[in-house]
PDB file of C-alpha atoms and ligand atoms in Angstrom:
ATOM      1  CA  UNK A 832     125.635 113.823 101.094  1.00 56.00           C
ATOM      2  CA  UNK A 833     122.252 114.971  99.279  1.00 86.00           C
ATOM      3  CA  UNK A 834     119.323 115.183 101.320  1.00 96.00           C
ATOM      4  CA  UNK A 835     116.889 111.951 101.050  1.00 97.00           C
ATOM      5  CA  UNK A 836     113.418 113.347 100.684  1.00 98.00           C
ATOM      6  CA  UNK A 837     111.921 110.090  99.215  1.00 97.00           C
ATOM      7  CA  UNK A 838     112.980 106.759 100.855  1.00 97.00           C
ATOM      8  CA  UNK A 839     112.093 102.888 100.570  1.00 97.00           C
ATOM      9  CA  UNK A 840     110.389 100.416 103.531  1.00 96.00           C
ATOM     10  CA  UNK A 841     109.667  96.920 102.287  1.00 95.00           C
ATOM     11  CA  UNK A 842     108.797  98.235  98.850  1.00 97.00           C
ATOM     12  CA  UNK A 843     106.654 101.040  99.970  1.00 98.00           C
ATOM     13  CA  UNK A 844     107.321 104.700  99.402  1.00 98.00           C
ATOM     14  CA  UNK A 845     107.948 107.016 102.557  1.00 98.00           C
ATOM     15  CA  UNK A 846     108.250 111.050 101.928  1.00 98.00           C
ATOM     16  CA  UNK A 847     110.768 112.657 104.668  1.00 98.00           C
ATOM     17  CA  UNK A 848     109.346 116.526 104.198  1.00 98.00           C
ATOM     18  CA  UNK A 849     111.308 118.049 107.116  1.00 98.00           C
ATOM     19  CA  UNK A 850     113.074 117.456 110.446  1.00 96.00           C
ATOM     20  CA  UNK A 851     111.471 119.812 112.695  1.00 97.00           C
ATOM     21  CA  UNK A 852     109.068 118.295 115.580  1.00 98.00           C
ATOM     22  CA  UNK A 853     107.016 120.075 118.076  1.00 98.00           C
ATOM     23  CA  UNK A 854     107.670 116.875 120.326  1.00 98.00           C
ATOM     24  CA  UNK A 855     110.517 115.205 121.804  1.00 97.00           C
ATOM     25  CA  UNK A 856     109.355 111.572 122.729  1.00 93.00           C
ATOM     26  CA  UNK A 857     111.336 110.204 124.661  1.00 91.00           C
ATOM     27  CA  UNK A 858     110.794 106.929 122.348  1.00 87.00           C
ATOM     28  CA  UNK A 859     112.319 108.647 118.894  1.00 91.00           C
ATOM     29  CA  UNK A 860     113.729 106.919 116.541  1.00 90.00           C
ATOM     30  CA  UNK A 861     115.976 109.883 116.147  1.00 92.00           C
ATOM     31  CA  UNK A 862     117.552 109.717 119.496  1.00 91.00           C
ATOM     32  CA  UNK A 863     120.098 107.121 118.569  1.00 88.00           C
ATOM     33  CA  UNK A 864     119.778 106.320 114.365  1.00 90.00           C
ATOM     34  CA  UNK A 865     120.816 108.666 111.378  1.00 91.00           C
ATOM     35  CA  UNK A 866     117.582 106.630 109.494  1.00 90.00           C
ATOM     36  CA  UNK A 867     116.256 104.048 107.894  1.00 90.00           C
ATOM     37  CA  UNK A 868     118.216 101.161 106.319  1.00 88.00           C
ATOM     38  CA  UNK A 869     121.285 102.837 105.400  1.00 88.00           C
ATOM     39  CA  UNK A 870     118.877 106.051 104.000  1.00 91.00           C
ATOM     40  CA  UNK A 871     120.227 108.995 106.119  1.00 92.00           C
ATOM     41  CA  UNK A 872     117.212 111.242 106.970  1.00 96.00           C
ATOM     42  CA  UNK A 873     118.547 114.163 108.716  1.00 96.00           C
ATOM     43  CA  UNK A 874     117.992 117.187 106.015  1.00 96.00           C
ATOM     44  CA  UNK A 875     120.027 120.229 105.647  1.00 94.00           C
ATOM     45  CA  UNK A 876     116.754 122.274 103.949  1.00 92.00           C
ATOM     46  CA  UNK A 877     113.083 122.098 103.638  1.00 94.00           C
ATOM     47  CA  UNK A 878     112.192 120.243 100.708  1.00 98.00           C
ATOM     48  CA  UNK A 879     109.638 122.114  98.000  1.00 98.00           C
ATOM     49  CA  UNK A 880     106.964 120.047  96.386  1.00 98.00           C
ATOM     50  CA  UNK A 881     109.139 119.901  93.461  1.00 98.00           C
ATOM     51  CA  UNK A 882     112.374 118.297  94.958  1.00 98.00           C
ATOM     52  CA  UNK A 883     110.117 115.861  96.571  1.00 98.00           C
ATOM     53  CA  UNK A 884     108.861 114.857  92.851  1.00 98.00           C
ATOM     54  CA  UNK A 885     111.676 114.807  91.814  1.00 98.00           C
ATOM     55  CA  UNK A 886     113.359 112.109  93.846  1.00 97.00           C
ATOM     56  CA  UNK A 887     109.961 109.774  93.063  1.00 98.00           C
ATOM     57  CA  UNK A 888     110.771 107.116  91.234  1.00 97.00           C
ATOM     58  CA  UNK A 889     109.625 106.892  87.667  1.00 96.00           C
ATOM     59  CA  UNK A 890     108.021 103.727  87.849  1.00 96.00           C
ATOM     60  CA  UNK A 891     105.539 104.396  90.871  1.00 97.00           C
ATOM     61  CA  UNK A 892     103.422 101.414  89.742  1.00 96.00           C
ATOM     62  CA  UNK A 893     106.044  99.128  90.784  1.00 98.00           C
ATOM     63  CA  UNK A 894     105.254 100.086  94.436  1.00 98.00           C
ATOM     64  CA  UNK A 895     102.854  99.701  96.803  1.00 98.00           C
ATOM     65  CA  UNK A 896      99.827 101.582  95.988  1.00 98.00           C
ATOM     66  CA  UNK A 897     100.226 103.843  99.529  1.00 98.00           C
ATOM     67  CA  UNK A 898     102.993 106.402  99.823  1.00 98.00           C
ATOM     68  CA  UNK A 899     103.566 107.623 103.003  1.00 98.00           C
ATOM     69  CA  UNK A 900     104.451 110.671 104.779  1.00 98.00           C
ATOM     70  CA  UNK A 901     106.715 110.187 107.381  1.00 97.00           C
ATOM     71  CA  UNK A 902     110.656 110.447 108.320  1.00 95.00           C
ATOM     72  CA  UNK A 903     112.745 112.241 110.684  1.00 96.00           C
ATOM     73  CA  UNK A 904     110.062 114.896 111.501  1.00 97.00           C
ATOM     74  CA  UNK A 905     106.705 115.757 111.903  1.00 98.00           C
ATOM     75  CA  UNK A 906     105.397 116.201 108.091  1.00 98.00           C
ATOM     76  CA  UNK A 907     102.391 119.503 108.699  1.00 98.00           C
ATOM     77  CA  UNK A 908     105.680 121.756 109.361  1.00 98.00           C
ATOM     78  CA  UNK A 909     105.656 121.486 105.221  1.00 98.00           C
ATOM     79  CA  UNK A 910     102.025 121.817 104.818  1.00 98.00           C
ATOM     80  CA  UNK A 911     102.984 123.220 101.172  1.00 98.00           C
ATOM     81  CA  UNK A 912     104.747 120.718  99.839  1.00 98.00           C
ATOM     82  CA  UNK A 913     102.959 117.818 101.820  1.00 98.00           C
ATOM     83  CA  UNK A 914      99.459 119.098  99.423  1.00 98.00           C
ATOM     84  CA  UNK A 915     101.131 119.450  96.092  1.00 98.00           C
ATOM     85  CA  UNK A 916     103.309 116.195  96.672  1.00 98.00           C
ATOM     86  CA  UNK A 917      99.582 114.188  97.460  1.00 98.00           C
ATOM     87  CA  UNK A 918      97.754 116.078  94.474  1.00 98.00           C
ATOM     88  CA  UNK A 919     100.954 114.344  92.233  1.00 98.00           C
ATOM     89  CA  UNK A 920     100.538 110.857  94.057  1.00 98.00           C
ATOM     90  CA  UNK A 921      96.796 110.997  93.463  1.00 98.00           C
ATOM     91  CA  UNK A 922      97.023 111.664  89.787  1.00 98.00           C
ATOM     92  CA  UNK A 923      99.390 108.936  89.499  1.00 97.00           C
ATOM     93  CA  UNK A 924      96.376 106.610  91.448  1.00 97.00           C
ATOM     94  CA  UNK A 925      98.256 106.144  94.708  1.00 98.00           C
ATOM     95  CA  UNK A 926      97.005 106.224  98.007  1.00 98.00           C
ATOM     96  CA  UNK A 927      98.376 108.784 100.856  1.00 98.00           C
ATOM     97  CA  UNK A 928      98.500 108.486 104.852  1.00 98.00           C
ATOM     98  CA  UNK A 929     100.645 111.117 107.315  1.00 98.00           C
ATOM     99  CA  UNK A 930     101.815 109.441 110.320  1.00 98.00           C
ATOM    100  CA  UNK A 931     101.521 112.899 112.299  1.00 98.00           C
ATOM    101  CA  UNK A 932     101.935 113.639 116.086  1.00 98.00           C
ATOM    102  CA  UNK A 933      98.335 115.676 115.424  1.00 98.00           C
ATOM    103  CA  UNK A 934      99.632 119.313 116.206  1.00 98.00           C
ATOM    104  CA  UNK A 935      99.097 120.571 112.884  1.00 98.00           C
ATOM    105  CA  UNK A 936      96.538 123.004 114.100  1.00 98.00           C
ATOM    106  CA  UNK A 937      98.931 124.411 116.900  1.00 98.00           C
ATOM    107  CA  UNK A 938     102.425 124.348 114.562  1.00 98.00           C
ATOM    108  CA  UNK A 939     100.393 126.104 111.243  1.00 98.00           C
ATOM    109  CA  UNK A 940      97.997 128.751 113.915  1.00 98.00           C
ATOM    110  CA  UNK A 941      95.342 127.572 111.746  1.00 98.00           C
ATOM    111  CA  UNK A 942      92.693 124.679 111.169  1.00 98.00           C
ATOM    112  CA  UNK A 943      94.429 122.667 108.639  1.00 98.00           C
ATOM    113  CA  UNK A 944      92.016 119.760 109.383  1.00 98.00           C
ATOM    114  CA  UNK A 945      90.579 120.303 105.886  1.00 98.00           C
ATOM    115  CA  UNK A 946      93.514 120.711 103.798  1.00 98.00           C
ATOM    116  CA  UNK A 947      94.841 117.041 105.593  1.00 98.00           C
ATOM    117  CA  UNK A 948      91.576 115.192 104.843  1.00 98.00           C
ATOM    118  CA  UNK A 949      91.869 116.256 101.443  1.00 97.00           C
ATOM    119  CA  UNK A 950      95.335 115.506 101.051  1.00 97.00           C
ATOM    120  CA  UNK A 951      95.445 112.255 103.255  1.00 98.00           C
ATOM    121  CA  UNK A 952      93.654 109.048 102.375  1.00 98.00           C
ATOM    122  CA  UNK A 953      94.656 107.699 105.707  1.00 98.00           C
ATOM    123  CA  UNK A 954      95.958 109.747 109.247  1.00 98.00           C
ATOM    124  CA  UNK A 955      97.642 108.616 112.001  1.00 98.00           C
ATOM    125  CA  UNK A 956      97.899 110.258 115.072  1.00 98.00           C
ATOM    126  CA  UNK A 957     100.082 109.133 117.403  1.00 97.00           C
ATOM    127  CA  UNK A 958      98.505 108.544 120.635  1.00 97.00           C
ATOM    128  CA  UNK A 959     100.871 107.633 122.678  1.00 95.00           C
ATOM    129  CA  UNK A 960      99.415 107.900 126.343  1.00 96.00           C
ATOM    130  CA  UNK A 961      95.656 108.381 127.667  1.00 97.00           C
ATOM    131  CA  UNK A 962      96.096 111.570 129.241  1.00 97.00           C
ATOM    132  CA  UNK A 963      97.695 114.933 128.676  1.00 98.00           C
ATOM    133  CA  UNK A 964      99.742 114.400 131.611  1.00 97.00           C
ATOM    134  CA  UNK A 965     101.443 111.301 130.852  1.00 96.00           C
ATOM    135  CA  UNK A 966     101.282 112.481 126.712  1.00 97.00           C
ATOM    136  CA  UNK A 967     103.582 115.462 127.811  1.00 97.00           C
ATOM    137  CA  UNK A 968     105.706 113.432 130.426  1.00 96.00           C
ATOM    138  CA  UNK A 969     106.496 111.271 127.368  1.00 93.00           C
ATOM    139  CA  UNK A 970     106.150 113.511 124.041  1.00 96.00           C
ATOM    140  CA  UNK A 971     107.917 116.762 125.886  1.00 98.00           C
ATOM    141  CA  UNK A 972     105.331 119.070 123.230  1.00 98.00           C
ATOM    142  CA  UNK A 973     107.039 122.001 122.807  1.00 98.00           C
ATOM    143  CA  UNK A 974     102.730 123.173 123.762  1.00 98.00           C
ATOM    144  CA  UNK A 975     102.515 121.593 127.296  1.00 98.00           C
ATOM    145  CA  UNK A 976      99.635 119.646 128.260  1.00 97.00           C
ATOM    146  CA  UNK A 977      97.399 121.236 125.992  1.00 98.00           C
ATOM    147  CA  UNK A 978      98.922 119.368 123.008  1.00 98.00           C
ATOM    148  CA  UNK A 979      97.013 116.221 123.787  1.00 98.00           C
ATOM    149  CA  UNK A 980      93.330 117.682 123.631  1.00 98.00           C
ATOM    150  CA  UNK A 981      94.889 119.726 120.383  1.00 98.00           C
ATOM    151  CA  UNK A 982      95.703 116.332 118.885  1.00 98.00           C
ATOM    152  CA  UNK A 983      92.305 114.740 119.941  1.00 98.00           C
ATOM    153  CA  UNK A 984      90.496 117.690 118.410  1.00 98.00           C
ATOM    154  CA  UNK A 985      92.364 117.223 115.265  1.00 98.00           C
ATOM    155  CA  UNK A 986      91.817 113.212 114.964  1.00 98.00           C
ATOM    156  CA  UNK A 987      88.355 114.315 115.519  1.00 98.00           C
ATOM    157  CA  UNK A 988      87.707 117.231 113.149  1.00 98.00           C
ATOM    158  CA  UNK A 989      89.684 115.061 109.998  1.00 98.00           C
ATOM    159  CA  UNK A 990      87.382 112.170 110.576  1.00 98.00           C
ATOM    160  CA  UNK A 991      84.202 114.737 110.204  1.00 98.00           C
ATOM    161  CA  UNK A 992      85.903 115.515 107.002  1.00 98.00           C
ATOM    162  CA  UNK A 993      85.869 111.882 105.483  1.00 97.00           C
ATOM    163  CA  UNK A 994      90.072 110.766 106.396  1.00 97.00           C
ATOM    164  CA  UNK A 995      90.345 107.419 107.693  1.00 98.00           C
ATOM    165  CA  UNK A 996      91.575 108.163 111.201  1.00 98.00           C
ATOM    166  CA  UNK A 997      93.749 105.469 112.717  1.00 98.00           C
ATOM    167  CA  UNK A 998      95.384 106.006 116.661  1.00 98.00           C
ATOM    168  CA  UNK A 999      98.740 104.967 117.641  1.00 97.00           C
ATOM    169  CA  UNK A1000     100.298 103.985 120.779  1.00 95.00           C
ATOM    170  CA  UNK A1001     104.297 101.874 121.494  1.00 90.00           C
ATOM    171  CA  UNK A1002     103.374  99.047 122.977  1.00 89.00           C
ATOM    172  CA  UNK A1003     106.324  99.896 125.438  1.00 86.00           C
ATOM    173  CA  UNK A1004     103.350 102.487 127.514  1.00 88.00           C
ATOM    174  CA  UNK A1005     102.088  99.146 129.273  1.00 90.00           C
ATOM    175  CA  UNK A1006      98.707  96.916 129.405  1.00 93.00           C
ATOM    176  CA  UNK A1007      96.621  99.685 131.472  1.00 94.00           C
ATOM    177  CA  UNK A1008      97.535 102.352 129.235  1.00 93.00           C
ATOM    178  CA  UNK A1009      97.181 100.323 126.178  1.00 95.00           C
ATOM    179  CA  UNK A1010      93.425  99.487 127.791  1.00 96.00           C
ATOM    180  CA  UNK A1011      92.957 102.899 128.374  1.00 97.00           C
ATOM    181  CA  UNK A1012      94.247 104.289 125.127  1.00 97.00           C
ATOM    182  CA  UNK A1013      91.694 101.703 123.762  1.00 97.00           C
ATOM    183  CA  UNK A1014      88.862 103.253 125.525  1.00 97.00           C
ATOM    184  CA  UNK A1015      89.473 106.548 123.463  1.00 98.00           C
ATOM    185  CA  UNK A1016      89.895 105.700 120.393  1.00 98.00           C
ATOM    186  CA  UNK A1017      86.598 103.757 120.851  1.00 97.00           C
ATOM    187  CA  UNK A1018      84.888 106.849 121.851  1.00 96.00           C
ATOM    188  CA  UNK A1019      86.395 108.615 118.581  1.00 96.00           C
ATOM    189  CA  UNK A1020      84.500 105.281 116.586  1.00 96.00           C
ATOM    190  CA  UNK A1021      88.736 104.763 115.128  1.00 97.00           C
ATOM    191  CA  UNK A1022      91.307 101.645 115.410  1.00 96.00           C
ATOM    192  CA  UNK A1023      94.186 101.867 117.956  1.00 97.00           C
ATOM    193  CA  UNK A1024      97.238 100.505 116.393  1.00 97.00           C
ATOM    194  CA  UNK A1025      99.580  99.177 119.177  1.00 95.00           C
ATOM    195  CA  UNK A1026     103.193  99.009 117.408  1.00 89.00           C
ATOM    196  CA  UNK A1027     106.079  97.312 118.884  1.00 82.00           C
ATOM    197  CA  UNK A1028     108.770  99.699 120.175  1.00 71.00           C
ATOM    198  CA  UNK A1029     111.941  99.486 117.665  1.00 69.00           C
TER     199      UNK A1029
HETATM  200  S1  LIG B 640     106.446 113.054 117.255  1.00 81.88           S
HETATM  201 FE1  LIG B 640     107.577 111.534 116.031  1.00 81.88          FE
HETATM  202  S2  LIG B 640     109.299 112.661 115.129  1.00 81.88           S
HETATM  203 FE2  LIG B 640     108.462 113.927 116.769  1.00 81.88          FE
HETATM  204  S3  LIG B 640     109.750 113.433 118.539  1.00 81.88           S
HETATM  205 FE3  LIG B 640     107.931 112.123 118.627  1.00 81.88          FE
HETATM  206  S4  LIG B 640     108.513 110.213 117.582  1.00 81.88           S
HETATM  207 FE4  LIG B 640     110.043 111.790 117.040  1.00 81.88          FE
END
């Protein structure tokens, strides 16, 4: 079977650019599913920019205006094709937004902050607990603990450089965590997003 790099949610446009993750959340879709709606996301390669484009539908217009990045991986692992796939959507007047787990900085060894609010009309960082404890009991980073403040750092330092920054927590973490997840993201001046657990 070819490898799905571009793939369809309720007539929006979602880019699957690789399958590594530094996490393993204990909450992953790809635990128990192959993908989305009969679109099997588990890639044999890396995709480049162009075999991205190349799976994009001609008529992009017929979409919704946002394509996302997000499938069975954490998107910065393809930091190369993630920027020259965003330069195309922008030239074709679409909107982007990553749904990232906010290690970029740790998984490239660099600040890629930059490179992600230029690229990225809208990130989201998964949350996912309100302290680096629980984060790691739950997200298993391949980083430890430190992945949480890494991911905090990064929400912050995109939102300096003009993204819209939106946090994300599974609604499965509880009331008091929700409440305390809350408290953060008003502290980084962003929206939590609770999302039901599928
Ligand atoms: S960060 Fe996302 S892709 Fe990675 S393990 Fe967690 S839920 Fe899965």
């Amino acid at each position: 079977m070819s490898n799905i790099y571009v793939y369809y949610l309720n007539n929006k446009i979602y880019i699957n650019l690789t399958n590594k993750c530094s996490n393993n959340c204990d909450f992953c879709i790809r635990k128990n599913r192959e993908g989305m709606e009969n679109q099997r996301l588990w890639l044999d390669e890396l995709p480049s920019s162009n075999d991205v484009i190349a799976q994009l539908p001609e008529n992009l217009d017929d979409f919704d205006e946002e394509v996302v990045f997000c499938g069975f991986g954490e998107p910065t692992y393809n930091l190369d094709a993630l920027e020259d796939v965003a330069l195309f959507l922008h030239c074709k007047n679409k909107t982007t937004r990553i749904n990232t787990n906010g290690q970029a900085n740790l998984i490239n060894n660099a600040d890629v902050t930059s490179l992600i609010a230029d690229t990225c009309d809208v990130v989201n960082v998964s949350l996912n607990a309100s302290t680096a404890k629980q984060y790691q009991a739950v997200c298993h980073s391949i980083y430890g603990e430190k992945a949480f403040d890494e991911m905090l750092d990064f929400a912050k330092k995109v939102k300096v450089k003009g993204a819209k920054v939106v946090l994300s927590v599974v609604d499965c973490i509880g009331k008091k965590e929700i409440e305390a997840c809350q408290k953060i993201a008003d502290k980084l001046g962003v929206t939590l997003r609770v999302r039901e657990k599928e």
